[in-house]
Amino acid sequence: MCFFRAQWIFTTHTTWRTVPNIFFFNLFRTFSPSKPAKSLHTQKNRQFFNEPEENFWMVMVVRNPIIEKQSKDGKPIVEYQEEELLDKVYSSVLQQCYSMYKLFNGTFLRAMEDGGVKLLKERLEKFFHRYLQTLHLQSCDLLDIFGGISFFPLDKMTYLKIQSFINRMEESLSIVKYTAFLYNDQLIWSGLEQDDMRILYKYLTTSLFPRHIEPELAGRDSPVRAEMPGNLQHYGRFLTGPLNLNDPEAKCRFPKIFVNTDDTYEALHLIVYKAMSAAVCFMIDASVQPTLDFCRRLDSIVGPQLTVLASDICEQFNINKRMSGHFEYIWKPAQLLGRLMVLGFLLRRAPIDGGAPGDGNAPVDGTIDGRSEKEPQFKFIYFNHMNLAEKSTIHMRKTPSVSLTSVHPDLMKILGDINSDFTRVDEDEEVIVKAMSDYWVVGKKSDQRELYVILNQKNANLIEVNEEVKKLCATQFNNIFFLD
Amino acid sequence: MGEEDYYLELCDRPVHFEKANPVNCVFFDEANKQVFAVRSGGATGVVVKGPDDRNPISFRMEDKGEVKCIKFSLENKILAVQRTSKTVDFSNFIPDSSQLEYTQECKTKNANILGFCWTSSTEIVFITDQGIEFYQVSPEKRSLKLLKSQNINVNWYMYCPEGAVILLSTTVLGNVLQPFYFRAGTMSKLPKFEIELPAVPKSAKLNLSERDIAMATIYGQLYVLFLRHHSRTSNSAGAEVVLYHLPREGACKKMHILKLNRTGKFALNVVDNLVVVHHQDTETSVIFDIKLRGEFDGTVTFHHPVLPARSIQPYQIPMAGPAPVTSQSPVPCKLYSSSWIVFQPDIIISASQGYLWNLQVKLQPIVSLLPDKGRLMDFLLQRKECKMVILSVCSQMLSESDRATLPVIATVFDKLNHEYKKYLDAEQSYTTALEAGQSRSSPLLKRPARTQAVIDQSDMYTHVLSVFTEKKDTSHKFVIAVLMEYIRSLNQFQITVQHYLHELVIKTLVQHNLFYMLHQFLQYHVLSDSKPLKVFTLLPTSCLWIC
């Protein structure tokens, strides 16, 4: 039991099937343990705590999943599944909530300074009213813990061309302060610092881009502006800002974002411009209001060049893919890696005899580089804490509604469990789990990197599984990951 | 007009000779580039001066009449003097051999010798009004042997020693030119060709003057240059220079037209593969570079002057004399004087003043006269002494006050690296051929020459980039953009990037705490090298773990 006086700032009661309410409160420092508990488990709920700024606490309450059963007398009984939720996943979600809020609103403290509790409450209300609807807590998993960035694999020359493009654009459009470049929803370049990019990336890939995919698929995205005289044909268009540049009344309003809140505290306009699969984010100082003229100029300079660049990237990517597994281009081992690590082989978990894989889930089909069917089938998640690079063959393309995985939730939960294990220990380790009938789950942690593999191999024993994973590492990651 | 504005100058060490007067005749030999001052028919002395030899050759010879032509064979072995229209006299200048003169009369009956040319140290060609005669001279026997001759009506002739080609003007109008090529005792007739005259002449008389024709080697190819005073197309009144390419094999072909856009008196020189056209009326000159892009109409390429017309840089005649203490100040030299005679490729002679100059191109002033940096680089890369000028252009375009835009910088880097790559490839195939066992003495195997236009990474690093990155007033964003642009350009030409360039990028990023950018560059292997990067000692260990 804890006793504390709290001043409630903001509460929202939005309910979904399995989902929670979020509370915010300002906790006066009457209760300040040196190591605050991050979650509180109860039968019905689980509460997650986060203190993102000093004296500001965020609490998220998630209801445990329920199963309705018939009791002997025919009455329905609700049974709470207390062990289903993973602490780390939801505390990460809570942290992400704050980061996202901060990206578009700045810090809590700033709001308090600018307009007191009233302003802060307004901002929270406005932001979370919409944002909570986009959280799909039932499908949160390991990837939410990582909050990683998927980098687009690319050869050096094309990468340098993109660099050159960005530098030229920043020169021609001198008010641009930072630029980020993405292709196929994967990051190629960020002028922002890593933490800011991480959350901006999340926003772009889970919110902004998916919103624009559907019109694209419907064929409404063909702004080849041949009607503009003297203009090169191009496929560029604004994802934020003016929809139609020919409309003199077009509004040039861009989302405002806040970056580097720890030191320089910069407010920026976020201009997202896309041509085919290439998207560029131009960030300009919020004190400068972009005019329609500026937008037109941007369109005429960036549009044609970005269109050409996008088709170059596409072409080059296809060439590289044909030449070898496309992984190599980005993950090729650097000779710089001087340190050798000895991996501890730890078998820390007894094989779990799980149930049969769910019917709705496709079998694991690890055909990353078109191996023959005799080869072992696998899927994996890779994450590097240093550059936040993540790669998953488990997750399908994210849609605005849910992020789909191709494996059974039970397997995903095992991955989450292994990750929790890794967090507790600082050393490098490896965990091999036998799950359900045909699945083996392997987790490896090597300094800043983590790799999780799901293998579907009938009747394999531990030694064989270990060999397969070694083979996989050798072919997919060369020797970057495991140097044993 | 400041001194920095003149892009043509006369060499500062001219050949000085006794100026022409009634008793002193001056001759110029284009093959040896020697000036002969013949006093009183040689009786009171002949002084021969060349551009390179500082010790003039002086001798006396008997006055046997007016000297019409006087020339040494190559290496100054035999002197040939023409005094009559039928004969040429020879005397040996070989030590320990007879000094007695011997004479050769032209073989063709009733022919008049127009002149002669030495094609080697012992081979000579007589050009008569009825053809040419090719002789072998044997100084020991003091006699000549006819090797070959050809009958053809000749109006006038022209000799290009660099190309070893003699051009004969034939037919009544004089506009059909017959070239002959000489090599090691052989004379070969090349296909004749016709110079298109500006207008159909009214009367059948000589219409093409030798004054309007020149021959010169430009970019290793022999060209006949024709100064056409009026364009054939009526809409442009200005004169033009037509360049006919004269290959060793195959027909002569009209290739380039240089538009002068003015009329009057012109003279031509070729300096450093540039065609220089002097205009006497305005006392200015223009230059043309046929390698620069012109307008191609399907058959010929039209060129305009590379730069605005400028005078040759004013020149002071040094007051040479035995007494260095004389207080006489240098005399300004009259440029574009009517007493100037111009010879190919780069010689200007003032017979009245007694000077022979080589014309030179100054590159530094051109930098400010040619604002288009891409074109400037195209121009500079073809020049002999270009390296330091190119490097200074690079430094200048990165300087805060004179900064070029990134696309321009990229263009310049690409042009430099294109040239650099060509050299690396040539060097590579030479090494491969050597390893494959081809003999070093094989004539086909020649080590590629490294011209000044090859600006490698170390040049760029030393003279441009390392200095540029040290500058305090330049934004780091620009510094990184420039370095990346250079690395991009090298990669584009598949040139291995040297580790010191990577180090420069890393140093700049680290100095400005741009670790995340550095992460990303390392991640995409933009900054990687087989050589260990020394700069890694500067880095936080985190950077080592991102790959």
PDB file of C-alpha atoms in Angstrom, chain A residues 149 151-154 156-157 159-161 163-164 167-168 170-171 176-178 187-194 197 329-337 339 341 382 384 386-387 447-449 480, chain B residues 403-407 409-411 477-478 480-482 484-485 487-489 491-492 513-517 519-531 533 536 541-547:
ATOM      1  CA  ILE A 149      14.553   1.893 -36.583  1.00  0.00           C
ATOM      2  CA  PHE A 151      17.350   0.958 -41.950  1.00  0.00           C
ATOM      3  CA  PHE A 152      17.128   0.579 -45.678  1.00  0.00           C
ATOM      4  CA  PRO A 153      19.938  -1.603 -46.999  1.00  0.00           C
ATOM      5  CA  LEU A 154      21.822   0.265 -49.644  1.00  0.00           C
ATOM      6  CA  LYS A 156      27.651   2.889 -50.771  1.00  0.00           C
ATOM      7  CA  MET A 157      27.351   4.757 -54.053  1.00  0.00           C
ATOM      8  CA  TYR A 159      23.956   6.221 -50.266  1.00  0.00           C
ATOM      9  CA  LEU A 160      26.468   8.890 -51.247  1.00  0.00           C
ATOM     10  CA  LYS A 161      24.125  10.130 -53.951  1.00  0.00           C
ATOM     11  CA  GLN A 163      23.914  12.435 -49.116  1.00  0.00           C
ATOM     12  CA  SER A 164      24.704  14.682 -52.007  1.00  0.00           C
ATOM     13  CA  ASN A 167      23.275  18.563 -48.850  1.00  0.00           C
ATOM     14  CA  ARG A 168      22.168  20.294 -52.032  1.00  0.00           C
ATOM     15  CA  GLU A 170      19.744  22.083 -47.535  1.00  0.00           C
ATOM     16  CA  GLU A 171      21.861  24.540 -49.480  1.00  0.00           C
ATOM     17  CA  VAL A 176      15.983  23.893 -43.634  1.00  0.00           C
ATOM     18  CA  LYS A 177      17.675  23.000 -40.381  1.00  0.00           C
ATOM     19  CA  TYR A 178      17.497  19.214 -40.414  1.00  0.00           C
ATOM     20  CA  LEU A 187      15.419   5.139 -42.660  1.00  0.00           C
ATOM     21  CA  ILE A 188      18.451   6.065 -44.731  1.00  0.00           C
ATOM     22  CA  TRP A 189      19.579   9.330 -43.224  1.00  0.00           C
ATOM     23  CA  SER A 190      18.770  11.355 -40.160  1.00  0.00           C
ATOM     24  CA  GLY A 191      20.063  14.815 -39.466  1.00  0.00           C
ATOM     25  CA  LEU A 192      18.228  14.697 -36.138  1.00  0.00           C
ATOM     26  CA  GLU A 193      19.764  13.137 -33.083  1.00  0.00           C
ATOM     27  CA  GLN A 194      19.039   9.500 -32.470  1.00  0.00           C
ATOM     28  CA  MET A 197      14.683  10.384 -34.843  1.00  0.00           C
ATOM     29  CA  TYR A 329      24.930  -4.299 -47.795  1.00  0.00           C
ATOM     30  CA  ILE A 330      24.219  -2.802 -44.527  1.00  0.00           C
ATOM     31  CA  TRP A 331      25.407  -5.424 -42.144  1.00  0.00           C
ATOM     32  CA  LYS A 332      28.664  -6.357 -43.728  1.00  0.00           C
ATOM     33  CA  PRO A 333      31.243  -6.807 -41.045  1.00  0.00           C
ATOM     34  CA  ALA A 334      33.448  -3.875 -40.489  1.00  0.00           C
ATOM     35  CA  GLN A 335      37.050  -4.683 -39.988  1.00  0.00           C
ATOM     36  CA  LEU A 336      36.972  -2.039 -37.342  1.00  0.00           C
ATOM     37  CA  LEU A 337      35.424  -4.467 -34.977  1.00  0.00           C
ATOM     38  CA  ARG A 339      37.118  -6.813 -29.972  1.00  0.00           C
ATOM     39  CA  MET A 341      33.833 -11.759 -27.500  1.00  0.00           C
ATOM     40  CA  TYR A 382      17.528  -8.509 -34.814  1.00  0.00           C
ATOM     41  CA  ASN A 384      21.258  -3.321 -32.160  1.00  0.00           C
ATOM     42  CA  MET A 386      23.802   1.251 -30.491  1.00  0.00           C
ATOM     43  CA  ASN A 387      22.204   2.437 -33.691  1.00  0.00           C
ATOM     44  CA  ASP A 447      27.147  -6.817 -26.233  1.00  0.00           C
ATOM     45  CA  GLN A 448      24.749  -4.307 -27.765  1.00  0.00           C
ATOM     46  CA  ARG A 449      23.061  -6.689 -30.135  1.00  0.00           C
ATOM     47  CA  ILE A 480      29.337  -9.106 -37.147  1.00  0.00           C
TER      48      ILE A 480
ATOM     49  CA  ARG B 403      31.868  30.143 -52.393  1.00  0.00           C
ATOM     50  CA  ALA B 404      30.379  28.113 -55.207  1.00  0.00           C
ATOM     51  CA  THR B 405      27.175  26.125 -54.833  1.00  0.00           C
ATOM     52  CA  LEU B 406      27.370  22.402 -54.129  1.00  0.00           C
ATOM     53  CA  PRO B 407      26.248  21.352 -57.615  1.00  0.00           C
ATOM     54  CA  ILE B 409      31.575  21.996 -56.585  1.00  0.00           C
ATOM     55  CA  ALA B 410      30.344  18.524 -57.499  1.00  0.00           C
ATOM     56  CA  THR B 411      30.824  19.239 -61.202  1.00  0.00           C
ATOM     57  CA  LYS B 477      27.716  21.678 -42.422  1.00  0.00           C
ATOM     58  CA  PHE B 478      29.389  23.023 -45.535  1.00  0.00           C
ATOM     59  CA  ILE B 480      31.017  17.952 -44.342  1.00  0.00           C
ATOM     60  CA  ALA B 481      28.931  18.486 -47.462  1.00  0.00           C
ATOM     61  CA  VAL B 482      32.076  19.270 -49.469  1.00  0.00           C
ATOM     62  CA  MET B 484      31.143  13.966 -48.790  1.00  0.00           C
ATOM     63  CA  GLU B 485      30.799  15.380 -52.270  1.00  0.00           C
ATOM     64  CA  ILE B 487      34.115  11.136 -51.570  1.00  0.00           C
ATOM     65  CA  ARG B 488      30.992  10.629 -53.645  1.00  0.00           C
ATOM     66  CA  SER B 489      32.808  11.721 -56.746  1.00  0.00           C
ATOM     67  CA  ASN B 491      33.347   6.500 -55.516  1.00  0.00           C
ATOM     68  CA  GLN B 492      31.460   7.329 -58.650  1.00  0.00           C
ATOM     69  CA  ASN B 513      29.959  16.281 -31.592  1.00  0.00           C
ATOM     70  CA  LEU B 514      28.075  14.883 -34.539  1.00  0.00           C
ATOM     71  CA  PHE B 515      28.390  11.305 -33.407  1.00  0.00           C
ATOM     72  CA  TYR B 516      25.063  10.172 -34.741  1.00  0.00           C
ATOM     73  CA  MET B 517      26.014  11.299 -38.227  1.00  0.00           C
ATOM     74  CA  HIS B 519      27.361   6.358 -36.757  1.00  0.00           C
ATOM     75  CA  GLN B 520      25.322   6.502 -39.880  1.00  0.00           C
ATOM     76  CA  PHE B 521      28.297   6.977 -42.171  1.00  0.00           C
ATOM     77  CA  LEU B 522      30.048   4.019 -40.610  1.00  0.00           C
ATOM     78  CA  GLN B 523      26.917   1.967 -40.834  1.00  0.00           C
ATOM     79  CA  TYR B 524      26.681   2.437 -44.567  1.00  0.00           C
ATOM     80  CA  HIS B 525      30.421   1.908 -44.963  1.00  0.00           C
ATOM     81  CA  VAL B 526      30.928   5.328 -46.382  1.00  0.00           C
ATOM     82  CA  LEU B 527      33.814   5.678 -43.975  1.00  0.00           C
ATOM     83  CA  SER B 528      35.553   2.391 -43.996  1.00  0.00           C
ATOM     84  CA  ASP B 529      38.888   1.310 -45.137  1.00  0.00           C
ATOM     85  CA  SER B 530      41.093  -1.689 -45.015  1.00  0.00           C
ATOM     86  CA  LYS B 531      43.638   0.478 -43.318  1.00  0.00           C
ATOM     87  CA  LEU B 533      41.621   4.531 -39.087  1.00  0.00           C
ATOM     88  CA  PHE B 536      39.417   5.918 -33.928  1.00  0.00           C
ATOM     89  CA  THR B 541      34.031   3.227 -27.926  1.00  0.00           C
ATOM     90  CA  SER B 542      30.369   3.266 -28.837  1.00  0.00           C
ATOM     91  CA  CYS B 543      31.255   4.037 -32.420  1.00  0.00           C
ATOM     92  CA  LEU B 544      33.069   0.795 -32.735  1.00  0.00           C
ATOM     93  CA  TRP B 545      29.993  -1.205 -32.020  1.00  0.00           C
ATOM     94  CA  ILE B 546      27.499  -0.011 -34.450  1.00  0.00           C
ATOM     95  CA  CYS B 547      28.297  -2.097 -37.424  1.00  0.00           C
TER      96      CYS B 547
END
